[in-house]
Tab-separated table of C-alpha atoms in Angstrom:
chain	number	residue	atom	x	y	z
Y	1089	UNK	CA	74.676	104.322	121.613
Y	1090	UNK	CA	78.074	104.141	119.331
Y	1091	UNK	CA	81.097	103.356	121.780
Y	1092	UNK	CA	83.475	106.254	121.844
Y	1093	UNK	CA	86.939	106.486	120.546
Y	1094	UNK	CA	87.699	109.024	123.482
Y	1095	UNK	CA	89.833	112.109	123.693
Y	1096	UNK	CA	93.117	110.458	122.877
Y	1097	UNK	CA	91.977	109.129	119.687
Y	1098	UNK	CA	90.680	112.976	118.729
Y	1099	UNK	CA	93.559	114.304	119.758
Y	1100	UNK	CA	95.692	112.498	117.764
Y	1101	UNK	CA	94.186	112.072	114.470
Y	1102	UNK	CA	92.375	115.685	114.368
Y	1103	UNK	CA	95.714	117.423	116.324
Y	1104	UNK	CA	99.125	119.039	114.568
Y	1105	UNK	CA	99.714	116.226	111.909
Y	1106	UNK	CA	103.300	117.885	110.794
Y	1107	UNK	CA	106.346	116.476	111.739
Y	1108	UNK	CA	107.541	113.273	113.301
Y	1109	UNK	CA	105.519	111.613	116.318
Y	1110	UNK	CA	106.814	111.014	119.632
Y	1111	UNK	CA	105.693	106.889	118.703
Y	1112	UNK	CA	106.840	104.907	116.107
Y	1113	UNK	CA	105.491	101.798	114.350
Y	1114	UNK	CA	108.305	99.549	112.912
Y	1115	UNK	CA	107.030	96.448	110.579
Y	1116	UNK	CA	109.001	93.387	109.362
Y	1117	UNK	CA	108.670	94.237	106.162
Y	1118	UNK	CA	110.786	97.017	106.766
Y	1119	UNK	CA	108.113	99.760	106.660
Y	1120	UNK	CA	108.345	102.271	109.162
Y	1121	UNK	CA	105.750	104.924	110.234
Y	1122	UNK	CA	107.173	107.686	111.399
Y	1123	UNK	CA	104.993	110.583	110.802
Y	1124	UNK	CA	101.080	110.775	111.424
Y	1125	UNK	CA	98.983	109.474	108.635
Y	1126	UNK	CA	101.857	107.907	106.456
Y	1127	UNK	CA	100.433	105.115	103.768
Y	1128	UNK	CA	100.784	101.347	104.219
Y	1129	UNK	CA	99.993	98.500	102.316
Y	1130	UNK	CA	98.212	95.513	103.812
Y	1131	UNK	CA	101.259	93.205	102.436
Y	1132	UNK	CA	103.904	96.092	104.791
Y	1133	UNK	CA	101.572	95.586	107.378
Y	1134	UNK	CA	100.727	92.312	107.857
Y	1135	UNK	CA	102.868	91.234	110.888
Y	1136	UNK	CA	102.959	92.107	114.302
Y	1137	UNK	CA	104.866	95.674	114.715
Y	1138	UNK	CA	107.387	96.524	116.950
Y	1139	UNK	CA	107.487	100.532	118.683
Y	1140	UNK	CA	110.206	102.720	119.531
Y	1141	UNK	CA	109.332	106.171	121.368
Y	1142	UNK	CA	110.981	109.281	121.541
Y	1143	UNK	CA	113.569	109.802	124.027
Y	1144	UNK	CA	112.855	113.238	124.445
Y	1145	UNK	CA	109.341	112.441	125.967
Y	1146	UNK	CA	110.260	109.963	128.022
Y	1147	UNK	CA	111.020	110.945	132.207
Y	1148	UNK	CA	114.426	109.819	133.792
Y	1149	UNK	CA	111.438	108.354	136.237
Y	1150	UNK	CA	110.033	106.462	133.994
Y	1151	UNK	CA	112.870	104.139	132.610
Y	1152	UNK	CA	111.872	101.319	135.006
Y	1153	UNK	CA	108.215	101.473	134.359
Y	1154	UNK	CA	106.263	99.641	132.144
Y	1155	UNK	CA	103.631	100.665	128.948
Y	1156	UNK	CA	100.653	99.592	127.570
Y	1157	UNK	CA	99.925	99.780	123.703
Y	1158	UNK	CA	95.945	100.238	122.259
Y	1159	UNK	CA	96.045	99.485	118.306
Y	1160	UNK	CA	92.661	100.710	116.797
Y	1161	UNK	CA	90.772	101.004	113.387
Y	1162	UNK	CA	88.923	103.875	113.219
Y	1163	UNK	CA	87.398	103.092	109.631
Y	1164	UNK	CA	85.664	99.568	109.443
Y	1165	UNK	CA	83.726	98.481	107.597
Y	1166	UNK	CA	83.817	101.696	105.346
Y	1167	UNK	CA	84.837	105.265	106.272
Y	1168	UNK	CA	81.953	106.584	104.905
Y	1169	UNK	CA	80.342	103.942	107.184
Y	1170	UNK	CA	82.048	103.135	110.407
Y	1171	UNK	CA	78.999	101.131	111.860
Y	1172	UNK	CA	81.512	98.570	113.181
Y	1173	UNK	CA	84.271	100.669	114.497
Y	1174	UNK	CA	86.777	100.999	116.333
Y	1175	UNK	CA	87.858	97.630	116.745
Y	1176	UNK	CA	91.020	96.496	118.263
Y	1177	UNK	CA	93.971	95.524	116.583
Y	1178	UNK	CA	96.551	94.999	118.878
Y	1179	UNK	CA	96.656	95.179	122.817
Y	1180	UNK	CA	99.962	94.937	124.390
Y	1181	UNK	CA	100.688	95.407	128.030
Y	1182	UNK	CA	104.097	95.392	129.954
Y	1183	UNK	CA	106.169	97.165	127.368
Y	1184	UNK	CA	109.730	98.030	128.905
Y	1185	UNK	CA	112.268	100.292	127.558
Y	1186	UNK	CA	115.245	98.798	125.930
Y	1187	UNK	CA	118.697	99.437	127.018
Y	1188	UNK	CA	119.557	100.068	123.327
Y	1189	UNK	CA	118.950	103.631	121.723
Y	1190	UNK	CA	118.071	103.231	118.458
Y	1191	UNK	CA	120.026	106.423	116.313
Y	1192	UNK	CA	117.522	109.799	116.201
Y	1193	UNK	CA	116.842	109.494	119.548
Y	1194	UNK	CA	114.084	107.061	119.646
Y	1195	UNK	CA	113.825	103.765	121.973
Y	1196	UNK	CA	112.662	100.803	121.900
Y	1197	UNK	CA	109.800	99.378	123.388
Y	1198	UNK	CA	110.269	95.322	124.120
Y	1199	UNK	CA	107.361	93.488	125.334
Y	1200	UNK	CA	107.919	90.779	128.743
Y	1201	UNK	CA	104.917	88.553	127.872
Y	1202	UNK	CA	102.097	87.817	125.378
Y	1203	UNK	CA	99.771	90.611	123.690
Y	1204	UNK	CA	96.728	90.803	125.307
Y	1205	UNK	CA	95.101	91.058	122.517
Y	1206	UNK	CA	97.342	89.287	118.905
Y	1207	UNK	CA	97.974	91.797	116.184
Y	1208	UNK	CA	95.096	91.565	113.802
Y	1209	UNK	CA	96.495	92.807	110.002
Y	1210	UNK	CA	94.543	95.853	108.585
Y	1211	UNK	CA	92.155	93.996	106.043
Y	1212	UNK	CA	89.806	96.875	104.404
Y	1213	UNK	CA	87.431	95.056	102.426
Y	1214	UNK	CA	87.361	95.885	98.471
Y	1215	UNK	CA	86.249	98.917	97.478
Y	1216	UNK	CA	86.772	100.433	100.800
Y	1217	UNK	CA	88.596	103.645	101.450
Y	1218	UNK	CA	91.953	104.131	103.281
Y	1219	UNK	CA	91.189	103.055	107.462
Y	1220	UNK	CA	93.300	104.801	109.948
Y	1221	UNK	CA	94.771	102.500	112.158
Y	1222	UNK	CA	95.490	104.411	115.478
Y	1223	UNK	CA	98.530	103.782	118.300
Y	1224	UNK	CA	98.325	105.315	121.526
Y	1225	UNK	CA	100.664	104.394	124.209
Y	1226	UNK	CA	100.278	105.189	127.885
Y	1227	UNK	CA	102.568	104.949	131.056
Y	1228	UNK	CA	101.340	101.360	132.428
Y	1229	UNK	CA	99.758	102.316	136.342
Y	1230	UNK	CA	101.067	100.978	138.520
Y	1231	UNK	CA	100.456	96.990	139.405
Y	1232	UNK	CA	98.879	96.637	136.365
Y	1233	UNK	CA	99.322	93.451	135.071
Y	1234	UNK	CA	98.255	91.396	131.409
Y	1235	UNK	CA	95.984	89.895	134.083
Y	1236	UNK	CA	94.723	92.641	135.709
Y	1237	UNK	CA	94.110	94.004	132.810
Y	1238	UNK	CA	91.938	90.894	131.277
Y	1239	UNK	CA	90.047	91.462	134.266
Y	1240	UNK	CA	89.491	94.491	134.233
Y	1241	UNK	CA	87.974	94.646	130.664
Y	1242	UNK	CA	86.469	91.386	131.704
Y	1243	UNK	CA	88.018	89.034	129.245
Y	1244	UNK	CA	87.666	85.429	130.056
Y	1245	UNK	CA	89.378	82.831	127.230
Y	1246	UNK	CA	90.789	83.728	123.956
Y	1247	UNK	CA	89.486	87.123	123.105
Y	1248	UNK	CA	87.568	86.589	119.254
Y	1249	UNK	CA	86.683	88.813	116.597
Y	1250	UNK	CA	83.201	90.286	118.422
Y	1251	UNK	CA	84.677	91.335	121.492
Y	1252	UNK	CA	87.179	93.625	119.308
Y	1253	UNK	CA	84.429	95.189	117.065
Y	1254	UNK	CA	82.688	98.469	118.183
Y	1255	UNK	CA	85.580	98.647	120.878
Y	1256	UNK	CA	84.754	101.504	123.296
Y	1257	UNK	CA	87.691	103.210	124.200
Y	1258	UNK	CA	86.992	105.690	126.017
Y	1259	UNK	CA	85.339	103.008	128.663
Y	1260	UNK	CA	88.620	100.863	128.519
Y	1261	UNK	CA	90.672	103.375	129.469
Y	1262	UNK	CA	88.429	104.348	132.209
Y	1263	UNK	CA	88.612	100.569	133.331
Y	1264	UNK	CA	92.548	100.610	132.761
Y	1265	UNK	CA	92.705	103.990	134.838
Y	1266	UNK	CA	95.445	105.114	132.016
Y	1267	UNK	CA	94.442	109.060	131.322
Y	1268	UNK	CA	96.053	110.756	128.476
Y	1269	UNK	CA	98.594	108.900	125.790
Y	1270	UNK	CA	101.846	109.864	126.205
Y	1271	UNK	CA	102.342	109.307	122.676
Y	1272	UNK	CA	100.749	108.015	119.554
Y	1273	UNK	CA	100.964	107.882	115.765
Y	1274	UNK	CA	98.892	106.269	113.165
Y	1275	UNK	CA	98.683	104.853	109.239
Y	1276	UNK	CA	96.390	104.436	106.710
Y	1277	UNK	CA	96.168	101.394	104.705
């Protein structure tokens, strides 16, 4: 059976894609994605992101809390094709909001440890079409830890290319007991 990409996934990349989204993805090459679907290049994407989120959609509750971040590609090896996908880009737990507010009302997100899992750089293969790399963000429940986590999904050791490929999220989330996104975005490279 193919693993699932889950309802947040749908949501987000078949949902409203006008607009700006409540997440955004902020690269050291100074690209920015802002609205859903925006196009990267692998060279603008190539090192870890930082994220900012929306002011607006965040709870006076939820300042002291922590978030976890799911980076996916939807896409590989080929669109038409997805036999390997999703597999996981980037897994980031214990996200805290910053004291700074960066101008348009969006914060940002600064991580207290390690990813869970490094940022992997999109890397279509020639003659590929465009992959849509997804970023969903959730409230972090509570006590949940980067170890906790790793147990949870049942990491052990550095986490390699196989255990990222044919990710199933809709079973890690189910694991992480983290419900629906509170916000997301993605790009296409």
């Amino acid at each position: 059976m193919a693993p699932s990409h889950g309802e947040n996934v749908t949501r987000l990349v078949t949902g409203d894609r006008q607009g700006e989204a409540p997440l955004r993805i902020h690269f050291p090459s100074k690209a920015t994605v802002a609205s859903r679907g925006a196009k990267l290049t692998k060279k603008e994407s190539q090192q870890e992101p930082s994220l900012t989120v929306a002011a607006a959609i965040i709870q006076p509750d939820t300042r002291a809390k922590s978030f976890i971040c799911i980076a996916l590609d939807l896409d590989a090896p080929f669109p038409s094709m997805p036999i390997m996908s999703p597999i996981v880009h980037w897994m980031i737990t214990d996200l805290k909001l910053s004291t700074d507010r960066e101008a348009g009302g969006f914060i940002p997100l600064v991580a207290a440890g390690e990813p869970l899992m490094f940022w992997a750089a999109p890397e279509p293969p020639p003659m590929s079409g465009p992959h849509r790399y997804v970023f969903l963000l959730w409230e972090q429940p509570e006590g949940m830890t980067a170890e906790t986590a790793r147990e949870s999904l049942g990491f052990q050791g550095n986490i390699g290319a196989l255990a990222r490929t044919r990710w199933d999220q809709e079973a890690a989330e189910s694991k992480l007991g983290l419900g629906k996104a509170i916000a997301g975005n993605y790009f296409v490279v």
